[in-house]
Amino acid sequence: MSSKLKKTVSNNKVNSTQSLKAGIMKIMQYAASVYVIALLCGLPLYMERKYLNMGDAKYHFFQYVSIAMLGFLIVFAAQLVYINTKDNVYNKQMLKTLSATDWCVLAFAVISVLSCIFAHYKRYAIFGYSGWNMGLISQLIFVLIFFFIARFYKWNDKIMHVAIAVGGFVFLIAVLQRFDIDILNLYSNRHENGEYVRLDDIYIEKFVSTLGQTSWYSSYAVLILPFGMYTYIFAKSKKQGILSALFLILGAASLCTVNSDSAYIAIFLIFLVFFWFALNKNESMLRFLEIVLLFIGTFRIIGLLQNLFPERMVHLISGEEKLTRFINHSPIVLFLFVLILIIYLFIRWRMSEEGIMGATFDISRVAFLGDVAVWAFVVAVWLVLLLMIMVTKHTLPEWLSRFYDIGFLNFDESWGNYRGFNWRMAVRAFSEAGLKDKLIGVGPDSFAWSMDAYCKEEVAEFWHGLQLACAHNEWLNMLITEGILGAVAYLGIFITAARRLGAKASENKLAIPCLAAILAYISYNFFCYQTCLCTPYIFMIIGIGEGLLRNKDI
């Protein structure tokens, strides 16, 4: 065979290989898009027996769709790996291009497997505790979601818009239910005799919309809201701006009616992120202030409706949260609305003073206010923690004695709907654990085992024989279930992603809602836990952010 013929054959093989790789990549991109649509649009709406098994129903959808789609992706990914194994240059480049977030996700996967292998109770470790289902299977699905979205998902505005529309519908159902308008008849179950019987008030208080528990609902809401804010601020048309504004109004209305204090902390951080980046451009700041006005205005309107139609309000056995009542009814919040409106009108006036947008006023001149806001938040957090310590230990000086009357500053066993007790038990279990359990944990989603092993009598007495299945603090929970190594790797995923996205946001605006969602998840789940209604979404969002950081066209 001549050298020319050999070269031609070689070139044909290369072209054939490249065509095969391109075809596989295209298939995987489509598959990743289908999976994203299923999670964002199908999961929030899927139900089986209404609130009777809402948590299990959501997990069934998540598990089956994930196994089917990710299994499909794994087959084609294996083909890509096989093709590229012959390319030593590619293999070396692949290792070099792994980011800090990639390494944290890989480390978390390895530690999760080890934790499961050496777990004390394999059923919990593999499948998860009943009702939570966050065992090794779910943890590995989260890992796969991240890598496949980061490498193969091609961003599509239309998918985001449909997801926002679904979120808006979910919000609308929640708001209507809180005014005793149950258009989907979710608060009634059909008995064998064919009659529909309304649920007891205790269940009506705890369940809302098509998502189930109010805590699950809020964890979903704080992750989808940043993308609605992004759509509004950078709207490409008037129609898009109006629809995204409606989405935000419904989101605000639902959050101030579902009785979840933890959500307000997440919302504040979301606003802080958008405020920081809005300081770079006049138009962005105006849009941001419009969102603030929409939220506060919605809170006040909901408060007014609550006063006008008290008989329509769903009875809350635990009572309305004080923070919710403050936001909906306090004159201080009304004063804040007026103040922000004045600032908004002032900026608009300065921008139009010469008839040219931005000619006489540049908001970026006061960009330092972003640093001021961040540091003010940090200082406020430390001051609150200091106050909590002093109130709990009764060491306040007399002139600050009025803070003793503020319940949330007193960290006792009933603090945060008994999170105080749960956290104390978690700390006790970790302190009494052996070296292996301290390093790699007792096994994924095996918190209940640690309670039985180290705190069984006290937990049984406090919770009247019920089992404590999680700490209601994802980061503390991870410390128990996957140890120091697992908790560090897991938290590292969020910290590295947030840090890198923050640096990228000035170049690509899509990084802003990704960053906001990550911070919202970190803060909200300080008081909550992994579920199939929030953790898959945050790994998907981090994956989208990773795609941005890899300079991939999404």
XYZ file of C-alpha atoms in Angstrom:
554
model
C 0.000 0.000 0.000
C 1.434 3.366 -1.015
C 2.086 6.068 1.555
C -0.482 8.282 -0.142
C -3.157 5.584 0.149
C -2.260 4.961 3.802
C -2.610 8.671 4.519
C -6.010 8.749 2.820
C -7.231 5.758 4.832
C -5.927 7.369 8.026
C -7.681 10.650 7.245
C -10.924 8.802 6.533
C -10.696 7.042 9.904
C -10.094 10.358 11.661
C -13.030 11.972 9.881
C -15.234 8.998 10.652
C -14.242 9.126 14.336
C -14.857 12.869 14.500
C -18.273 12.459 12.872
C -19.164 9.702 15.333
C -18.096 11.862 18.285
C -20.088 14.817 16.957
C -23.169 12.630 16.543
C -22.885 11.230 20.052
C -22.436 14.737 21.476
C -25.579 15.898 19.669
C -27.609 12.975 21.042
C -26.351 13.632 24.563
C -27.198 17.327 24.312
C -30.761 16.489 23.307
C -31.035 13.887 26.074
C -29.729 16.365 28.653
C -32.327 18.914 27.494
C -35.127 16.356 27.793
C -33.976 15.508 31.312
C -33.863 19.179 32.329
C -37.384 19.680 30.979
C -38.607 16.617 32.890
C -37.136 17.888 36.186
C -38.183 21.517 35.819
C -41.615 20.997 34.293
C -42.689 17.464 35.184
C -41.457 16.964 38.737
C -43.223 20.011 40.302
C -46.594 18.908 38.872
C -46.425 15.131 39.263
C -48.753 13.606 41.856
C -50.164 10.163 42.645
C -52.498 10.267 45.663
C -52.397 13.975 46.385
C -50.979 14.735 49.847
C -51.312 11.149 51.060
C -47.997 10.222 49.437
C -46.727 13.448 47.893
C -43.119 12.954 49.030
C -42.977 9.378 47.756
C -44.662 10.372 44.485
C -42.086 13.072 43.835
C -39.273 10.657 44.551
C -40.772 8.011 42.260
C -40.795 10.514 39.387
C -37.296 11.747 40.170
C -35.852 8.251 40.560
C -37.401 6.617 37.512
C -36.824 9.541 35.141
C -33.259 9.997 36.405
C -32.337 6.325 36.112
C -33.825 6.132 32.613
C -32.282 9.345 31.265
C -28.950 9.134 33.053
C -28.657 5.477 32.123
C -29.184 6.478 28.498
C -26.525 9.176 28.838
C -24.074 6.790 30.505
C -24.254 4.415 27.514
C -23.301 7.159 25.079
C -20.755 8.656 27.479
C -19.090 5.237 27.644
C -18.823 5.269 23.854
C -17.141 8.664 23.993
C -14.725 7.436 26.644
C -13.907 4.356 24.542
C -13.239 6.507 21.481
C -11.063 8.904 23.451
C -9.043 6.237 25.290
C -6.895 5.950 22.182
C -6.165 9.654 22.351
C -3.502 10.130 25.057
C -3.436 13.868 24.460
C -7.178 14.089 25.107
C -6.917 12.050 28.323
C -4.188 14.314 29.685
C -6.153 17.445 28.750
C -9.300 16.057 30.392
C -7.516 15.723 33.744
C -6.038 19.205 33.408
C -9.434 20.762 32.702
C -11.098 19.356 35.811
C -12.122 22.332 37.944
C -12.068 22.718 41.701
C -15.820 22.048 41.700
C -15.303 18.909 39.587
C -12.773 17.571 42.079
C -15.100 18.305 45.019
C -17.968 16.456 43.302
C -15.698 13.487 42.521
C -14.392 13.446 46.092
C -17.953 13.555 47.428
C -18.921 10.616 45.195
C -15.971 8.519 46.385
C -16.622 9.307 50.058
C -20.331 8.548 49.633
C -19.474 5.111 48.243
C -16.999 4.434 51.064
C -19.484 5.648 53.642
C -22.070 3.268 52.222
C -19.680 0.311 52.102
C -18.794 0.729 55.778
C -22.282 1.824 56.861
C -23.819 0.216 59.926
C -27.232 -0.238 58.311
C -27.017 -0.883 54.581
C -30.685 -0.336 53.743
C -30.614 3.280 54.911
C -27.221 3.845 53.310
C -28.235 2.536 49.887
C -31.880 3.547 49.545
C -32.241 6.196 52.224
C -34.628 6.620 55.125
C -38.276 6.119 54.193
C -39.830 9.424 53.140
C -36.454 11.091 52.484
C -34.827 8.514 50.157
C -31.479 10.313 50.140
C -29.236 7.237 50.272
C -26.282 6.422 48.036
C -28.484 5.988 44.954
C -29.714 9.575 45.205
C -26.255 10.970 46.021
C -24.757 9.341 42.917
C -27.652 10.607 40.791
C -26.863 14.147 42.013
C -23.233 13.646 40.991
C -24.241 12.432 37.530
C -26.671 15.330 37.119
C -23.830 17.766 37.731
C -21.388 16.207 35.280
C -23.854 15.591 32.477
C -25.424 19.053 32.690
C -21.995 20.713 32.911
C -20.695 18.845 29.856
C -23.701 18.287 27.634
C -26.598 20.636 28.404
C -26.972 23.466 25.915
C -28.727 26.429 27.491
C -32.135 27.217 26.035
C -34.115 30.324 27.049
C -37.375 28.650 26.013
C -36.859 25.835 28.520
C -36.264 28.391 31.257
C -39.409 30.296 30.273
C -41.530 27.124 30.404
C -40.002 26.246 33.781
C -40.887 29.730 35.051
C -44.450 29.291 33.757
C -44.722 25.996 35.653
C -43.321 27.706 38.745
C -45.867 30.486 38.383
C -48.686 27.939 38.289
C -47.300 26.221 41.402
C -47.147 29.632 43.153
C -50.704 30.497 42.104
C -52.108 27.261 43.534
C -50.345 27.965 46.848
C -51.702 31.509 47.128
C -55.250 30.439 46.318
C -55.091 27.587 48.835
C -54.060 29.969 51.602
C -57.290 31.863 50.903
C -59.203 28.559 51.005
C -59.620 28.328 47.228
C -58.543 24.782 46.381
C -59.070 24.622 42.601
C -57.284 21.245 42.305
C -59.206 19.798 45.258
C -55.926 18.775 46.896
C -57.220 19.181 50.435
C -59.912 16.516 49.910
C -59.487 12.783 49.544
C -61.979 10.333 48.146
C -63.021 7.521 50.486
C -64.121 4.065 49.415
C -67.782 5.126 49.569
C -67.086 7.757 46.923
C -67.375 10.780 49.223
C -64.698 13.445 49.405
C -63.503 14.257 52.915
C -61.502 17.386 53.727
C -58.145 16.933 55.450
C -57.691 17.998 59.063
C -56.368 21.504 59.719
C -52.999 20.168 60.876
C -52.364 18.720 57.398
C -53.768 21.718 55.557
C -51.312 23.928 57.429
C -48.313 21.758 56.513
C -49.086 20.985 52.857
C -49.401 23.382 49.965
C -49.709 23.461 46.162
C -48.485 20.543 44.035
C -45.286 20.155 46.075
C -46.439 18.953 49.488
C -44.795 20.103 52.710
C -44.358 23.847 53.076
C -40.626 23.395 53.736
C -40.261 21.440 50.472
C -42.310 24.103 48.707
C -40.097 26.932 49.943
C -36.898 25.079 49.032
C -38.170 24.837 45.449
C -39.356 28.448 45.382
C -36.047 30.007 46.450
C -34.231 28.130 43.656
C -36.581 29.054 40.808
C -37.145 32.707 41.813
C -33.608 33.890 40.866
C -34.233 32.837 37.268
C -37.476 34.800 37.206
C -35.575 37.830 38.492
C -32.888 37.296 35.845
C -35.559 37.108 33.143
C -37.193 40.320 34.346
C -33.987 42.347 34.652
C -32.646 41.256 31.260
C -36.027 40.911 29.505
C -35.688 41.007 25.712
C -39.265 42.149 25.143
C -42.097 43.940 26.922
C -44.143 40.727 26.946
C -41.288 38.852 28.603
C -40.968 41.569 31.222
C -44.696 41.526 32.040
C -44.890 37.738 32.325
C -41.779 37.511 34.494
C -43.174 40.303 36.705
C -46.362 38.266 37.156
C -44.233 35.254 38.103
C -42.390 37.306 40.731
C -45.631 38.686 42.160
C -47.039 35.173 42.554
C -43.765 33.996 44.102
C -43.739 36.825 46.623
C -47.417 36.266 47.466
C -46.857 32.561 48.089
C -43.781 33.044 50.256
C -45.570 35.405 52.610
C -48.496 33.012 53.028
C -46.878 29.573 53.438
C -45.373 30.450 56.846
C -41.677 29.688 56.237
C -39.293 32.020 58.052
C -36.237 30.260 56.622
C -37.231 31.341 53.116
C -36.829 35.027 54.000
C -33.136 34.561 54.718
C -32.667 32.905 51.326
C -34.673 35.659 49.596
C -32.544 38.325 51.274
C -29.351 36.713 49.950
C -30.861 36.467 46.468
C -31.626 40.174 46.556
C -28.135 40.908 47.864
C -26.560 39.114 44.892
C -28.709 40.945 42.354
C -28.124 44.278 44.112
C -24.368 43.754 43.897
C -24.428 43.263 40.126
C -27.185 45.820 39.485
C -24.765 48.499 40.695
C -22.847 48.089 37.439
C -25.515 49.557 35.165
C -28.307 52.114 35.494
C -30.954 50.058 33.696
C -30.158 46.976 35.777
C -30.522 48.960 38.997
C -33.892 50.321 37.905
C -35.099 46.833 37.112
C -33.779 45.567 40.434
C -35.583 48.305 42.352
C -38.765 47.476 40.446
C -38.462 43.880 41.689
C -37.999 45.102 45.270
C -41.107 47.267 44.908
C -43.030 44.330 43.422
C -42.138 42.130 46.378
C -42.866 44.662 49.107
C -46.024 45.818 47.343
C -47.203 42.215 47.063
C -46.522 41.622 50.752
C -48.644 44.643 51.651
C -51.484 43.633 49.307
C -51.549 40.133 50.809
C -51.658 41.713 54.272
C -54.589 43.884 53.176
C -56.446 40.884 51.751
C -55.852 39.000 55.003
C -57.451 41.883 56.917
C -60.387 42.213 54.489
C -61.184 38.504 54.254
C -60.095 36.873 57.534
C -62.791 34.217 57.137
C -61.122 33.036 53.914
C -57.735 32.484 55.537
C -56.621 28.921 56.190
C -56.503 28.292 59.937
C -52.909 27.865 61.096
C -52.746 25.788 64.261
C -49.229 26.996 65.053
C -50.271 30.580 64.351
C -48.918 33.068 61.827
C -45.138 33.497 61.962
C -44.184 36.804 63.565
C -41.809 37.660 60.722
C -44.533 37.026 58.144
C -46.962 39.215 60.046
C -44.333 41.946 60.330
C -43.667 41.898 56.580
C -47.354 41.890 55.660
C -48.614 44.438 58.179
C -45.834 46.550 59.703
C -45.778 50.295 58.900
C -41.973 50.035 58.875
C -42.178 47.890 55.718
C -44.585 50.412 54.197
C -42.095 53.185 54.966
C -39.381 51.091 53.282
C -41.578 50.792 50.184
C -42.003 54.566 49.997
C -38.266 55.138 50.526
C -37.286 52.729 47.735
C -39.914 54.273 45.450
C -38.362 57.708 46.020
C -34.889 56.344 45.233
C -36.250 54.671 42.113
C -37.941 57.848 40.879
C -34.817 59.885 41.645
C -32.634 57.579 39.557
C -35.111 57.692 36.664
C -35.170 61.481 36.854
C -31.365 61.749 36.856
C -31.094 59.324 33.953
C -33.502 61.357 31.831
C -32.295 64.804 32.905
C -30.448 65.425 29.612
C -32.736 63.225 27.564
C -29.962 60.633 27.120
C -30.047 57.447 29.203
C -27.149 57.393 31.588
C -25.570 60.650 30.345
C -25.828 62.472 33.650
C -25.999 59.644 36.122
C -23.876 56.523 36.483
C -24.872 54.093 39.223
C -21.495 52.376 38.996
C -19.983 55.402 40.756
C -21.526 54.070 43.963
C -20.607 50.419 43.291
C -18.880 50.424 46.686
C -22.381 50.121 48.173
C -22.238 46.459 47.170
C -19.284 45.908 49.515
C -21.044 47.934 52.199
C -24.178 45.780 51.914
C -22.221 42.526 52.071
C -20.196 43.581 55.097
C -23.310 44.949 56.790
C -24.927 41.538 56.326
C -21.865 39.741 57.746
C -21.719 42.062 60.759
C -25.478 41.666 61.310
C -25.159 37.878 61.324
C -22.361 38.010 63.896
C -24.307 40.469 66.050
C -27.362 38.207 65.991
C -25.215 35.206 66.946
C -23.659 37.213 69.784
C -27.093 38.292 70.985
C -28.321 34.699 70.843
C -25.426 33.547 73.006
C -25.963 36.327 75.537
C -29.754 35.880 75.633
C -29.460 32.101 75.984
C -26.918 32.435 78.812
C -28.782 35.408 80.368
C -25.693 37.642 80.320
C -27.173 40.735 78.654
C -26.576 44.106 80.322
C -29.703 45.620 81.800
C -30.094 48.216 79.052
C -30.422 45.381 76.530
C -32.803 43.305 78.643
C -35.682 43.850 76.205
C -33.999 41.347 73.855
C -34.968 38.592 76.289
C -38.529 38.987 74.979
C -37.506 38.073 71.411
C -38.112 34.349 71.207
C -35.809 33.396 68.337
C -32.799 34.849 70.210
C -33.209 32.274 72.966
C -31.571 29.097 71.672
C -33.223 26.336 73.642
C -34.633 22.935 72.706
C -37.801 24.439 71.216
C -35.878 26.942 69.069
C -36.779 26.878 65.368
C -39.616 24.355 65.689
C -37.424 22.160 67.901
C -34.343 22.377 65.728
C -32.507 23.355 68.898
C -33.058 19.860 70.294
C -32.318 18.152 66.961
C -29.037 20.021 66.517
C -27.977 19.248 70.080
C -28.604 15.546 69.473
C -26.604 15.711 66.232
C -23.635 17.323 67.983
C -23.832 14.750 70.750
C -23.944 11.840 68.272
C -20.920 13.179 66.398
C -18.932 13.719 69.584
C -19.577 10.135 70.707
C -18.938 8.546 67.306
C -15.834 6.483 66.582
C -12.980 7.584 64.320
C -14.406 5.906 61.217
C -17.811 7.511 61.702
C -16.215 10.881 62.323
C -14.234 10.651 59.061
C -16.704 9.116 56.589
C -19.940 9.066 58.572
C -22.438 6.402 59.542
C -23.727 6.059 55.969
C -25.723 8.228 53.512
C -29.121 9.216 54.933
C -28.436 7.127 58.047
C -28.970 9.903 60.581
C -31.708 7.837 62.235
C -29.191 5.070 62.935
C -26.863 7.508 64.740
C -29.769 8.706 66.877
C -30.622 5.127 67.843
C -26.971 4.392 68.580
C -26.096 7.455 70.656
C -29.263 9.298 71.742
C -32.077 6.739 71.606
C -33.642 7.230 75.039
C -33.511 11.023 75.005
C -34.880 11.244 71.461
C -37.657 8.741 72.205
C -38.687 10.695 75.303
C -38.600 14.085 73.584
C -40.380 12.973 70.403
C -42.769 10.597 72.209
C -41.415 7.437 70.603
C -40.954 8.880 67.113
C -37.651 8.414 65.300
C -35.494 11.437 64.483
C -34.536 10.939 60.831
C -32.555 14.117 60.132
C -31.085 17.143 61.883
C -33.120 19.680 59.870
C -29.787 21.229 58.953
C -28.283 19.766 55.792
C -24.691 20.648 56.680
C -24.905 19.186 60.181
C -26.762 16.212 58.748
C -23.972 15.624 56.228
C -21.397 15.720 59.022
C -23.178 12.819 60.725
C -23.998 10.745 57.653
C -20.806 11.202 55.606
C -18.341 12.471 58.188
C -15.831 15.277 58.125
C -14.440 14.258 54.745
C -17.836 14.001 53.120
C -19.092 17.258 54.635
C -15.970 19.160 53.523
C -16.219 17.777 49.970
C -19.960 18.485 49.822
C -19.688 22.036 51.123
C -16.686 22.518 48.831
C -18.971 21.927 45.830
C -21.064 24.954 46.756
C -18.239 27.223 47.889
C -16.033 26.646 44.833
C -18.987 27.024 42.465
C -20.180 30.232 44.160
C -16.702 31.777 44.214
C -16.021 31.015 40.558
C -19.477 32.112 39.379
C -19.144 35.377 41.269
C -15.978 36.139 39.312
C -17.677 35.191 36.024
C -20.950 37.096 36.443
C -19.641 40.348 34.971
C -18.907 38.497 31.716
C -21.993 36.293 31.545
C -25.204 37.475 33.219
C -26.548 33.925 33.482
C -24.001 33.343 36.241
C -25.941 35.781 38.462
C -29.078 33.648 39.056
C -26.887 30.541 39.376
C -24.857 32.231 42.120
C -28.009 33.548 43.814
C -29.604 30.082 43.789
C -26.487 28.484 45.306
C -26.396 30.997 48.171
C -30.150 30.605 48.657
C -29.743 26.834 48.924
C -26.853 27.102 51.390
C -28.803 29.445 53.658
C -32.221 27.816 53.387
C -30.911 24.315 53.967
C -29.134 25.483 57.085
C -32.634 24.960 58.474
C -33.770 22.209 56.126
C -32.431 19.081 54.406
C -31.880 17.309 51.085
C -35.053 16.425 49.174
C -35.875 15.360 45.636
C -37.550 18.768 45.179
C -34.475 20.898 45.758
C -31.178 18.975 45.693
C -31.516 17.745 42.071
C -32.222 21.341 41.063
C -29.196 22.791 42.815
C -26.865 20.206 41.274
C -28.413 21.012 37.915
C -27.896 24.739 38.514
C -24.290 24.199 39.609
C -23.851 22.110 36.462
C -25.200 24.959 34.326
C -22.804 27.298 36.078
C -19.917 24.910 35.475
C -20.817 24.893 31.784
C -20.535 28.687 31.776
C -17.184 28.567 33.519
C -15.894 26.048 30.984
C -16.638 28.615 28.264
C -19.088 26.253 26.646
C -21.742 27.769 24.421
C -24.889 27.197 26.413
